[in-house]
Coordinates of C-alpha atoms in Angstrom, one line a residue:
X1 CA 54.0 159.5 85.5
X2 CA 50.4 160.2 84.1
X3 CA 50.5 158.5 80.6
X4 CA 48.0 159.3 77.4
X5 CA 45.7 157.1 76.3
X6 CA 48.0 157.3 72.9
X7 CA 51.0 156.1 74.6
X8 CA 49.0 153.4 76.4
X9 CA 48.0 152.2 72.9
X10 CA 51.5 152.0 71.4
X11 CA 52.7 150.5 74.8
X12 CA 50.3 147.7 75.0
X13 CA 49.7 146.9 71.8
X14 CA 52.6 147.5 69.8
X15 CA 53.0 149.2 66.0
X16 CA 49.9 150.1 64.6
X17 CA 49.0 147.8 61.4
X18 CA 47.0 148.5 58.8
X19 CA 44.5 145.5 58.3
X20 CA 42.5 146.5 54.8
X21 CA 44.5 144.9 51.8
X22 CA 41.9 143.2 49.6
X23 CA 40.6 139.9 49.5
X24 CA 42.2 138.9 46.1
X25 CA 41.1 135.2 47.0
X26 CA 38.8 133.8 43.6
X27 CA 37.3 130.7 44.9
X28 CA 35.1 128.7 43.0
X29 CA 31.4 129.1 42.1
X30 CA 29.0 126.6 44.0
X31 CA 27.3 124.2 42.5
X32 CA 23.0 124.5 42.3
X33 CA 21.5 121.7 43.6
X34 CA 19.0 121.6 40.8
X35 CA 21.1 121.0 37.7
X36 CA 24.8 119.6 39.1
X37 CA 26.3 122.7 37.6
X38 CA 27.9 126.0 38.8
X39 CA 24.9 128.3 39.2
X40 CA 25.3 130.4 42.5
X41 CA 28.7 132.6 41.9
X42 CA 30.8 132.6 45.3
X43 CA 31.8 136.5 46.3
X44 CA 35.2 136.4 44.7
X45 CA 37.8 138.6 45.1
X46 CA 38.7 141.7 45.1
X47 CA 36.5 142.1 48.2
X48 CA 36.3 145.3 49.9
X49 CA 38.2 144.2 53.8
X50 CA 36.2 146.2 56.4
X51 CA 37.7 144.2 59.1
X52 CA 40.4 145.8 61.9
X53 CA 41.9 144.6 65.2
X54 CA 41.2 146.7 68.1
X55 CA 44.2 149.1 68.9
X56 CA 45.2 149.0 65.1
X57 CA 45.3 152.2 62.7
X58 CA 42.4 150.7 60.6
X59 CA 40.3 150.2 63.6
X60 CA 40.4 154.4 64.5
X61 CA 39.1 155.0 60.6
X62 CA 36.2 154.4 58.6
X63 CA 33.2 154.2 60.8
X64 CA 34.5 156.4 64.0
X65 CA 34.8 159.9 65.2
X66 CA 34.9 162.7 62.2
X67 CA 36.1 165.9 63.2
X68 CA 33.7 168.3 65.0
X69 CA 31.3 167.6 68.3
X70 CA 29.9 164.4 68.2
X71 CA 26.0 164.3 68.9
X72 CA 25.2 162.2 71.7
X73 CA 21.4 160.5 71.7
X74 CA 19.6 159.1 74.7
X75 CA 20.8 155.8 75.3
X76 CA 23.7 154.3 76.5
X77 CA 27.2 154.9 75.7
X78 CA 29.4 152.1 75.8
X79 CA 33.4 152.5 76.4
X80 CA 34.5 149.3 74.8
X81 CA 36.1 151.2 72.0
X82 CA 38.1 154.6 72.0
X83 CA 35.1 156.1 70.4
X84 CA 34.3 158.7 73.1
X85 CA 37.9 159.1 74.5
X86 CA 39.8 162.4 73.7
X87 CA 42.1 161.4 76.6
X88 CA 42.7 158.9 79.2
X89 CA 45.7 158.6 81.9
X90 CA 46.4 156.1 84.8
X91 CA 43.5 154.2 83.3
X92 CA 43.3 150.4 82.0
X93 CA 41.5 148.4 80.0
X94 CA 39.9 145.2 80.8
X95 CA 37.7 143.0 79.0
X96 CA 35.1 141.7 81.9
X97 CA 34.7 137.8 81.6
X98 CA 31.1 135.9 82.8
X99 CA 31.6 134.1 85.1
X100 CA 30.2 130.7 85.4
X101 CA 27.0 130.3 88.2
X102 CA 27.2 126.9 89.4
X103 CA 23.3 127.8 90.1
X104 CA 22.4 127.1 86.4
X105 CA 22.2 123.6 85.7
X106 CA 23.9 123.5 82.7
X107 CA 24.1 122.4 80.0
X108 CA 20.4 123.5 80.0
X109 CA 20.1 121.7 76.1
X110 CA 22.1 118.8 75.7
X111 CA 22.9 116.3 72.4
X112 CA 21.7 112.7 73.9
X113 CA 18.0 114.0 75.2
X114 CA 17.4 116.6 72.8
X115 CA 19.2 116.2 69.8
X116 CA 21.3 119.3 69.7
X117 CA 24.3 119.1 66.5
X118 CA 25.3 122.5 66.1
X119 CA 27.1 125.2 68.0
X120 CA 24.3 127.9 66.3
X121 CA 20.6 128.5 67.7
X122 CA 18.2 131.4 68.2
X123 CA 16.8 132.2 71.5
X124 CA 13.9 134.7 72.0
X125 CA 11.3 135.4 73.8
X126 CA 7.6 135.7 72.8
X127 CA 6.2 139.1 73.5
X128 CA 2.2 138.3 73.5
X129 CA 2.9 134.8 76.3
X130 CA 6.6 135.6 77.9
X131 CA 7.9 132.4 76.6
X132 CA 11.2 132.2 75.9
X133 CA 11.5 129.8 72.8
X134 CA 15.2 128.3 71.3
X135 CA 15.7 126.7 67.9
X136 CA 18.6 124.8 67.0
X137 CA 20.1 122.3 64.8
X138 CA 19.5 118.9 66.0
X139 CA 20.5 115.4 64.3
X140 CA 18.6 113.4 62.3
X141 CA 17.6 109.7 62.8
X142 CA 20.4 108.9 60.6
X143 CA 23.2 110.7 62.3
X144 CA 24.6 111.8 58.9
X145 CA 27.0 114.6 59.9
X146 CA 26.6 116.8 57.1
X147 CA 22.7 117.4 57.5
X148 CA 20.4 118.7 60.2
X149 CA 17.2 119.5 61.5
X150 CA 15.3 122.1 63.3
X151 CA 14.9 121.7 67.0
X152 CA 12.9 123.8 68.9
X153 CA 11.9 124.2 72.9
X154 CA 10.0 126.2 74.8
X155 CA 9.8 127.4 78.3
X156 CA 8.7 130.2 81.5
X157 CA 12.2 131.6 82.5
X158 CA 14.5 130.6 79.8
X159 CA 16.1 127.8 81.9
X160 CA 14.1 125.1 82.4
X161 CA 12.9 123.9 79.2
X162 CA 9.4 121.5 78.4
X163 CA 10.4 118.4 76.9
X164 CA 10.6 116.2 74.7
X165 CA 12.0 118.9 72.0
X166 CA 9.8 119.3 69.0
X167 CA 11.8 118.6 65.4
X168 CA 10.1 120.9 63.3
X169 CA 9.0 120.1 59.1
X170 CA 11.4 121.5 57.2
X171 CA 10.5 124.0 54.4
X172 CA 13.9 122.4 52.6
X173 CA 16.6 120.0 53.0
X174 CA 19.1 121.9 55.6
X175 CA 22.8 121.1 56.1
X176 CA 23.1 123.9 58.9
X177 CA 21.9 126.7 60.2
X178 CA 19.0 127.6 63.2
X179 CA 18.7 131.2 62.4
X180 CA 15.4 132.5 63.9
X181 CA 14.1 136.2 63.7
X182 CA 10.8 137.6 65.3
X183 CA 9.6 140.7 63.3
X184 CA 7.3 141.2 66.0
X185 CA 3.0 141.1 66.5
X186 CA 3.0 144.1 64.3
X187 CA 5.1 143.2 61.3
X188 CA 2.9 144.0 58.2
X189 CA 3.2 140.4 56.6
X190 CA 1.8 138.2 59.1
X191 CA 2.3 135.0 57.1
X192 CA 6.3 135.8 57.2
X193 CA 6.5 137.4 60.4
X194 CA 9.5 135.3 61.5
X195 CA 12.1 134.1 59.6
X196 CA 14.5 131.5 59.4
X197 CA 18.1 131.2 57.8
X198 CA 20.5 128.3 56.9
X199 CA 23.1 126.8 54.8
X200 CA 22.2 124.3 51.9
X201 CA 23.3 123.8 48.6
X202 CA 25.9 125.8 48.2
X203 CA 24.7 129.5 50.6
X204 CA 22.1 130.9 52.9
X205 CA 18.5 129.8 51.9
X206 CA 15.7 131.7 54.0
X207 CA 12.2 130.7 55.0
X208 CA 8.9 132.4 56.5
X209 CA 6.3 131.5 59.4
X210 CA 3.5 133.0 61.3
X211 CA 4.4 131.6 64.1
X212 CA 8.1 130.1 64.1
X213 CA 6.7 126.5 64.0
X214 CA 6.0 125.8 60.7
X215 CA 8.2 127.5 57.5
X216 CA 7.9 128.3 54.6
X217 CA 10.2 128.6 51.7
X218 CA 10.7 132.6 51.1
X219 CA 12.7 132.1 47.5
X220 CA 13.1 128.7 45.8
X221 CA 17.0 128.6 45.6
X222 CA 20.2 129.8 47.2
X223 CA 19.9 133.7 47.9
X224 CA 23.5 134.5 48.7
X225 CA 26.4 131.7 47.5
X226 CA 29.4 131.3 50.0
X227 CA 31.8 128.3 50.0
X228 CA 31.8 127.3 53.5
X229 CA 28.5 126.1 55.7
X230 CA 28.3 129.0 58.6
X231 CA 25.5 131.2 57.5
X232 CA 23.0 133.2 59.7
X233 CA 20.7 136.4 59.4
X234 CA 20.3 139.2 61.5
X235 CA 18.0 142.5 61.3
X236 CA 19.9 145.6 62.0
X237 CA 17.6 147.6 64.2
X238 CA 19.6 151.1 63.5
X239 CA 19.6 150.9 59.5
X240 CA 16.6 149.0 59.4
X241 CA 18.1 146.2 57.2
X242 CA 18.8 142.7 57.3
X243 CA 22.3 140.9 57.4
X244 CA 23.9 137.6 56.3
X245 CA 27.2 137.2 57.9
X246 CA 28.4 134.0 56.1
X247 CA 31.5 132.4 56.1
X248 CA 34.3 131.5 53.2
X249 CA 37.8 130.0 52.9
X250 CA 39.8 133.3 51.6
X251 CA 43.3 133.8 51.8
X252 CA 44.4 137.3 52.6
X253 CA 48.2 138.7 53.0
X254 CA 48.0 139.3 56.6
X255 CA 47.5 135.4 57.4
X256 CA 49.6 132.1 55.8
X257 CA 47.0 129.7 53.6
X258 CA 43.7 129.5 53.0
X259 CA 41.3 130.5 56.4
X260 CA 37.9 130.5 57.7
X261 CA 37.0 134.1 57.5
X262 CA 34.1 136.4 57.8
X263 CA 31.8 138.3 55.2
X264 CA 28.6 140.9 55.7
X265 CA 26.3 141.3 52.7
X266 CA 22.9 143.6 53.3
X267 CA 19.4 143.1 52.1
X268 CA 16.0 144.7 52.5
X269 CA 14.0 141.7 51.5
X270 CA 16.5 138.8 52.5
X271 CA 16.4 138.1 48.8
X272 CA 18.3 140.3 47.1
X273 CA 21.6 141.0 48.6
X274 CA 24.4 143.4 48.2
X275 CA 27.8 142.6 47.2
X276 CA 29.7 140.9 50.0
X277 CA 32.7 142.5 52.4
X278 CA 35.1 141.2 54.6
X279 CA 34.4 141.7 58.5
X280 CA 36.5 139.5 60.5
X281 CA 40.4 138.3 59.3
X282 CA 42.5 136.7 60.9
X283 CA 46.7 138.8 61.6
X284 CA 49.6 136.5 62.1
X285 CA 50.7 139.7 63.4
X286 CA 48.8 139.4 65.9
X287 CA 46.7 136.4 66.5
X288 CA 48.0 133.3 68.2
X289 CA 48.6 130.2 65.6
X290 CA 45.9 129.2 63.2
X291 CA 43.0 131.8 64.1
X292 CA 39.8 131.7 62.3
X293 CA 36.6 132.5 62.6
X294 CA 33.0 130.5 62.9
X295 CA 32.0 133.6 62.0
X296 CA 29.6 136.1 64.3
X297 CA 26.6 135.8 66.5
X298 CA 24.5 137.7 69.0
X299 CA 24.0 141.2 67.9
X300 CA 22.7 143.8 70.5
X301 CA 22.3 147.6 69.8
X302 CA 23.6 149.6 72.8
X303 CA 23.1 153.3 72.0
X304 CA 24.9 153.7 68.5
X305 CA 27.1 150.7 68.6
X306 CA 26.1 146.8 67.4
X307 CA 28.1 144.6 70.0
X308 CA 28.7 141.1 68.1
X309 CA 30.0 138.0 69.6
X310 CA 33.4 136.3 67.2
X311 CA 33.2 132.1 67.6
X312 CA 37.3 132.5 67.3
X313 CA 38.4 128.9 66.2
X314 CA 41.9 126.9 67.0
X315 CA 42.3 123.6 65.2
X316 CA 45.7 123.4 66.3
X317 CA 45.3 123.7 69.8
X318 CA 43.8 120.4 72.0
X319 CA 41.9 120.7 75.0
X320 CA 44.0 119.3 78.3
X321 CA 43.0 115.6 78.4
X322 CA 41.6 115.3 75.5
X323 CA 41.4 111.8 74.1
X324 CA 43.1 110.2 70.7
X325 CA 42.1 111.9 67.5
X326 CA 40.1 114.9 69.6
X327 CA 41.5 118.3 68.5
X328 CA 39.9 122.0 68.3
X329 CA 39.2 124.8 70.4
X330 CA 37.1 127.7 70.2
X331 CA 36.7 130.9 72.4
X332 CA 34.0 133.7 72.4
X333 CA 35.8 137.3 71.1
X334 CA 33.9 141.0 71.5
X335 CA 33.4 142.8 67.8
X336 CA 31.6 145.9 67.8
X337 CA 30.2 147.9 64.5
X338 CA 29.3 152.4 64.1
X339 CA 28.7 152.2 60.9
X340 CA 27.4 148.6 60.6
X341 CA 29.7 147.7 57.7
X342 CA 33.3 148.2 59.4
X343 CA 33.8 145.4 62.7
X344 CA 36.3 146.4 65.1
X345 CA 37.1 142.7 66.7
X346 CA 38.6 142.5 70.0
X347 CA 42.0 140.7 70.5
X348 CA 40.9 139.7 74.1
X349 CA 39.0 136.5 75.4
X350 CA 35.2 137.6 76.3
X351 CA 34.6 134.0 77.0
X352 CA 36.6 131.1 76.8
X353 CA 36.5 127.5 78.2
X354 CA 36.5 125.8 81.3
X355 CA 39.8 124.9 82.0
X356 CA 38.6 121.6 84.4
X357 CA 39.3 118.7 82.0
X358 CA 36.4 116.6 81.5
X359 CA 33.5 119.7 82.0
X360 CA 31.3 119.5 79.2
X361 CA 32.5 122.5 77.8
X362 CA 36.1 122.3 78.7
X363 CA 37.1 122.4 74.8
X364 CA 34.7 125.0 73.4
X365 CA 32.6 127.8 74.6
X366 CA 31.0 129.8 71.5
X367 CA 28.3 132.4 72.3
X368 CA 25.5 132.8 70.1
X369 CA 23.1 134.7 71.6
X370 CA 22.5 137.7 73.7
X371 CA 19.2 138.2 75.5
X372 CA 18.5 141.1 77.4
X373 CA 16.3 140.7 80.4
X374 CA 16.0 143.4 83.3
X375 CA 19.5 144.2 84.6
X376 CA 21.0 141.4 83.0
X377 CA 22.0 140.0 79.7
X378 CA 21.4 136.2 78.9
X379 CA 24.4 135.2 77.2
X380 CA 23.7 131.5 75.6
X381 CA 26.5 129.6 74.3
X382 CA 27.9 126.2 72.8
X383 CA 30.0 124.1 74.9
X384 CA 32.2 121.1 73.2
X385 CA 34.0 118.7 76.0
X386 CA 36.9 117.6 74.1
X387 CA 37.0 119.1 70.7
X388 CA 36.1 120.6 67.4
X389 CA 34.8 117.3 65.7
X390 CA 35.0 114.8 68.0
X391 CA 31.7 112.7 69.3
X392 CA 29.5 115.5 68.0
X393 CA 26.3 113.8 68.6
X394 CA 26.4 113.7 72.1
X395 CA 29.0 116.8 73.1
X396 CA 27.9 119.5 71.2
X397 CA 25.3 121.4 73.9
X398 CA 23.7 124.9 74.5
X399 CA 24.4 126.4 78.4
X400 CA 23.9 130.1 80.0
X401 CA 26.1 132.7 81.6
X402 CA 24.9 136.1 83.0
X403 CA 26.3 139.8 82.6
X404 CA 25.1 143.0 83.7
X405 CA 23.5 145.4 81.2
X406 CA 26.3 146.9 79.2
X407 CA 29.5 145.8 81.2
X408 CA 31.5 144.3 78.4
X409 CA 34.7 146.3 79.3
X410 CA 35.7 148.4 82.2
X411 CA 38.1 151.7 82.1
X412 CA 39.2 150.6 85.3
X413 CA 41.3 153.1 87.9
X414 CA 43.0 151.7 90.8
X415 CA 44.7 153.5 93.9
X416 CA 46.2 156.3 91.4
X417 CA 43.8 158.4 90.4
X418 CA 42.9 157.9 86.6
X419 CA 40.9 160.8 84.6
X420 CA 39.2 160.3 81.6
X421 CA 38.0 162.7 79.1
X422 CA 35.3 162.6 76.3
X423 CA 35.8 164.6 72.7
X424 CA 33.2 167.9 72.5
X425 CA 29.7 166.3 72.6
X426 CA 26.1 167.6 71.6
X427 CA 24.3 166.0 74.7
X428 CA 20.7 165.5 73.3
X429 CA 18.7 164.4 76.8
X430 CA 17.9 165.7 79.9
X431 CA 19.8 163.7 82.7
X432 CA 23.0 161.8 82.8
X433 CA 23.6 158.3 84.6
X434 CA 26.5 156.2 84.7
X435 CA 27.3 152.8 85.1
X436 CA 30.0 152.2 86.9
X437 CA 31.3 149.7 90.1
X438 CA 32.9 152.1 92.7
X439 CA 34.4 150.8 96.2
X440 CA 36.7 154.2 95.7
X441 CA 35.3 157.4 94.0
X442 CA 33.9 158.5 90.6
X443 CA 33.8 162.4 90.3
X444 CA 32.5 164.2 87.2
X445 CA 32.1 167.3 85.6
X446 CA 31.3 169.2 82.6
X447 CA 33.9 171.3 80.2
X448 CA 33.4 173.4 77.5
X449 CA 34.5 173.1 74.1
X450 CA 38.2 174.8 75.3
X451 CA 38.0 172.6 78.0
X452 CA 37.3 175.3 80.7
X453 CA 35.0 173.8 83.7
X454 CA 31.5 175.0 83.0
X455 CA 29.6 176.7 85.4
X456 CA 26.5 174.7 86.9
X457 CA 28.1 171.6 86.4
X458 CA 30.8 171.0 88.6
X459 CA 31.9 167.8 90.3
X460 CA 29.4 165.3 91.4
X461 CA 30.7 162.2 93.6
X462 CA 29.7 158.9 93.2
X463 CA 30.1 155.4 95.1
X464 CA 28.8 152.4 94.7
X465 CA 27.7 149.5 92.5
X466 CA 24.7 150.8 90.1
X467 CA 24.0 150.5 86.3
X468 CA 22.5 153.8 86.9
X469 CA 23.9 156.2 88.5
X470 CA 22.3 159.7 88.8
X471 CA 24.7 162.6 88.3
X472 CA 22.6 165.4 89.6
X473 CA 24.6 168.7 88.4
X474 CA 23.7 171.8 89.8
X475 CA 21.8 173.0 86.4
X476 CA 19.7 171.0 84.0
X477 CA 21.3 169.3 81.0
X478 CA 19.0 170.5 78.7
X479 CA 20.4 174.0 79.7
X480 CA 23.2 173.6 77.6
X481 CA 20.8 174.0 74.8
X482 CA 22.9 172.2 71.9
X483 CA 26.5 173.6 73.2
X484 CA 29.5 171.2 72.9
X485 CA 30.6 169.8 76.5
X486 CA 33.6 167.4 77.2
X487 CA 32.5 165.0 80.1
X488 CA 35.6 164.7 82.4
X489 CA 35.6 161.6 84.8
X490 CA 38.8 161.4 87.8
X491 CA 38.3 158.1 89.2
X492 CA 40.0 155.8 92.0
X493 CA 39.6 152.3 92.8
X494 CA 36.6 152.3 90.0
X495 CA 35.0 150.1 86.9
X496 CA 33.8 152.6 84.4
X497 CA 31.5 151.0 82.0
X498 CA 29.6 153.6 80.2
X499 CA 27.2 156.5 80.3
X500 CA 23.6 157.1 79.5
X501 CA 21.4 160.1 78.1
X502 CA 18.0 160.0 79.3
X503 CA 15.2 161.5 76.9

C-alpha cells in the first residue's frame, strides 16, 4: 500500500511534540577577570527556544515553507529536510554515514607529537598558496587542564602536515577555543582580515590578524558572557553576519536537571552582539539518557540551507573496554538552519565511533569541520580512545573522513517504485541536474501548479552514480518564464540526494 510522507512521519517517529517552551533557567552572572566581581551578565532566562527535533511539529514552523510557490535559486537543493516535499510514498529516509578509509593515516594530528587538547579546531585552506592550514588548542608546558594554547600546522593536501607544530603568541590568556575565520585577500581591513574566537574569563573573547599567525586583541574584555567554556564564531555567508554559538548549563521542561545546551547570538562587528536564543535542547522524549550538547561546528551553505554538525555528548555511557574511572561518549548529529536562527537537529547518528575497542577514536568522534574540495567534502573530526576526560593529553586527536558533495541523506527507493513530489516552485535557472546513485531508475518530470504533466517536459531516465546528473527535457527551463512547476521523481532501486539549478 503506497503510504504519504505524513503517515511515514507519524509511523516512524511517533506524536508530534512541540519543542519551544522557554528557557526560564536564571544562571548566574560571570565574573570579570579584571575586578573579581560579576561584570559580564550570562543570557538568562526567559530565552526565546528556536531549537526542534526533526520529524516534530516545531521543526515544520518558523523558518520553512509559507504558503504560495517557493522560488528556487541556482544552487543545490538538499533533501535532508521535508522542505521541498509536498508528497512522498514507498520512499525512506536514511542518514548516509562516512565511512572510515583505512587509506588516511589517521589520526593525521595527534596529542603526544603535536600537542593537540581540544576536540575544536579550524581548518582552511589558503586561497593566494593552496595550503591547507589547521589551528587548534594544544597544551601548555604545564599541562594545566583548564588552559590552552594555539597550535597551528600547515600543509599541500590537507593530510600530511609539516612538523614540528608552531604554538602561536597569544593575544590573551585562553582557556579554550581555536576558532579561526579567513575574511579573504579582499576583506577591507587587512590588519583584521582573519579572526580568531575563544573562551576566557567568563565568554567568547575575539582577536584579529593579517595573516592568521600573529593576533591581536579586537576588544579588551569578554564580548558575549555564557557560563560554560564551548564558544566558537562563524560568518554566515547568506545574511552576511557573524555568529557565536556558545554553550550554557540551562534547564528546560523537556529534559530532567540542569544540561549542556546550545545558544546563537548575531553580530556584525563580533563586538556587539544580539540577545542570545536557544538552538539545540536536549527531549527526554526523545533522546536516549543524558543527551547534551558540545555545541555546533562546521557550517556549510548548500543552496538556501546552513548544514551544522551537533558534538552530541553521553557522560553516562562508557566506551566497551574502557579502563577504571574512563567514562563519556560523543557522536557527530546533522542540524540544518532556513532562516539561520531556528536549527532543525537530526535525531540520527551522522558519525559516531569506532566500535573496535582500543582505536583511537573508539570512545568519541566529534566533527568540527567541513571543507569542500572538488567532489568531495573533508569532514575533520576529534577522536577520544576511551572517554570524555580521561588521559586528555595524549587521546584527544584530529583525523579525516570523506563524503560526496551534498550526500548527507538519501530519499532512498528500493524494488517498489517510490515517487516523490516537490511543492509549486519558481525555478530561477536554466538547466536542472540531480544528484542521485541509481543501479535501478530515476525518471522525472515537470507538473503544473494543478499538478497536470506539462508539455515539453516529460519523463527523462536516469542511471548511474553522478552528483550531476543532466535532465535534458524536451524545452528549455527558462521557458517556463517564472510559472510554478512541481518536480515529480518515480524512482526504483535509487539514492536521491538533491537537485541543482544551474544559472
Amino acid at each position: 500500500m503506497k503510504t504519504t510522507l505524513t503517515l511515514l512521519t507519524v509511523l516512524l517517529l511517533g506524536p508530534l511534540v512541540a519543542l519551544h517552551a522557554a528557557d526560564t533557567s536564571k544562571p548566574p552572572a560571570a565574573t570579570n577577570p579584571a575586578t573579581g566581581k560579576p561584570g559580564f551578565p550570562v543570557p538568562a532566562g526567559p530565552l526565546p527556544n528556536r531549537a526542534s527535533i526533526y520529524g516534530t511539529a516545531e521543526a515544520t514552523k518558523p523558518g520553512t515553507r509559507t504558503d504560495g510557490a517557493v522560488i528556487v535559486r541556482p544552487g543545490p537543493q538538499l533533501f535532508v529536510d521535508d522542505f521541498l516535499i509536498e508528497s512522498s510514498e514507498n520512499l525512506t529516509r536514511r542518514v548516509q554515514q562516512p565511512v572510515r578509509d583505512a587509506g588516511i593515516p589517521n589520526p593525521l594530528v595527534t596529542g603526544a607529537e603535536d600537542r593537540c587538547f581540544q576536540p575544536f579546531f579550524s581548518v582552511l585552506r589558503h586561497p593566494e598558496s593552496g595550503q591547507f592550514r589547521i589551528w587548534y588548542g594544544a597544551w601548555r608546558d604545564d599541562k594545566v587542564m583548564h588552559a590552552s594554547r594555539l597550535g597551528y600546522l600547515e600543509g599541500d593536501d590537507g593530510i600530511h602536515w609539516k612538523r614540528p607544530a608552531r604554538i602561536l603568541d597569544d593575544p590573551a590568556p585562553i582557556q579554550f577555543g581555536s576558532e579561526v575565520l579567513d575574511e579573504g585577500p579582499g576583506f577591507s581591513d587587512a590588519a583584521n582580515r582573519y579572526k580568531y574566537g575563544w573562551w576566557h574569563g567568563g565568554g567568547l573573547r575575539v582577536a584579529g590578524s593579517p595573516d592568521g599567525m600573529h593576533f591581536k586583541p579586537i576588544a579588551p574584555d569578554v564580548v558575549f558572557a555564557h557560563d560554560h567554556d564551548i564558544t566558537g564564531i562563524w560568518r554566515d555567508p547568506l545574511r552576511r553576519r557573524y555568529v557565536v554559538t556558545a554553550s550554557s548549563y540551562r534547564e528546560l521542561p523537556q529534559f530532567k536537571g540542569t544540561r549542556r545546551t546550545t545558544l546563537q547570538a548575531f553580530s556584525d562587528d563580533l563586538v556587539h552582539w544580539s540577545p542570545a536564543a536557544v538552538v539545540l535542547a536536549a527531549d527526554d522524549r526523545f533522546d536516549e539518557g543524558k543527551t547534551e550538547f558540545y555545541a555546533m561546528s562546521g557550517f556549510l551553505a548548500r543552496g538556501g540551507l546552513v548544514v551544522g554538525l551537533v558534538k552530541v555528548l553521553h557522560d553516562d555511557w562508557k566506551a566497551e573496554g574502557a579502563p577504571k574511572g574512563a567514562y563519556g561518549m560523543g557522536h557527530t548529529s546533522l542540524a540544518w538552519t532556513r532562516d539561520g536562527e531556528h536549527w532543525v537537529r537530526d535525531r540520527e547518528v551522522f558519525f559516531g565511533p569506532d566500535t573496535k575497542p582500543g582505536s583511537w577514536d573508539h570512545a568519541h568522534a566529534w566533527i568540527d569541520e567541513q571543507l569542500p574540495l572538488g567532489d568531495d567534502v573533508h569532514l575533520y573530526y576529534a577522536g577520544y580512545q576511551w572517554g570524555h576526560k580521561h588521559n586528555r593529553f595524549e587521546e584527544r586527536q584530529i583525523g579525516l573522513v570523506k563524503m560526496r558533495r551534498d550526500r548527507y541523506v538519501a530519499r532512498e527507493a528500493g524494488a517498489e517504485k517510490g515517487i516523490l513530489r516537490t511543492p509549486p516552485l519558481r525555478l530561477e535557472g536554466t538547466a536542472l541536474t540531480v544528484n542521485a546513485s541509481i543501479t535501478g531508475e530515476i525518471r522525472i518530470r515537470l507538473l503544473d501548479d494543478s499538478s497536470k504533466p506539462l508539455p515539453g517536459f516529460d519523463w527523462v531516465s536516469l542511471r548511474g552514480d553522478q552528483l550531476d546528473h543532466a535532465v535534458p527535457f524536451q524545452q528549455p527551463l527558462a521557458s517556463l518564464d517564472g510559472r510554478p512547476v512541481r518536480i515529480e521523481f518515480q524512482m526504483q532501486h535509487a539514492r536521491l540526494f538533491s537537485f541543482d539549478l544551474k544559472p
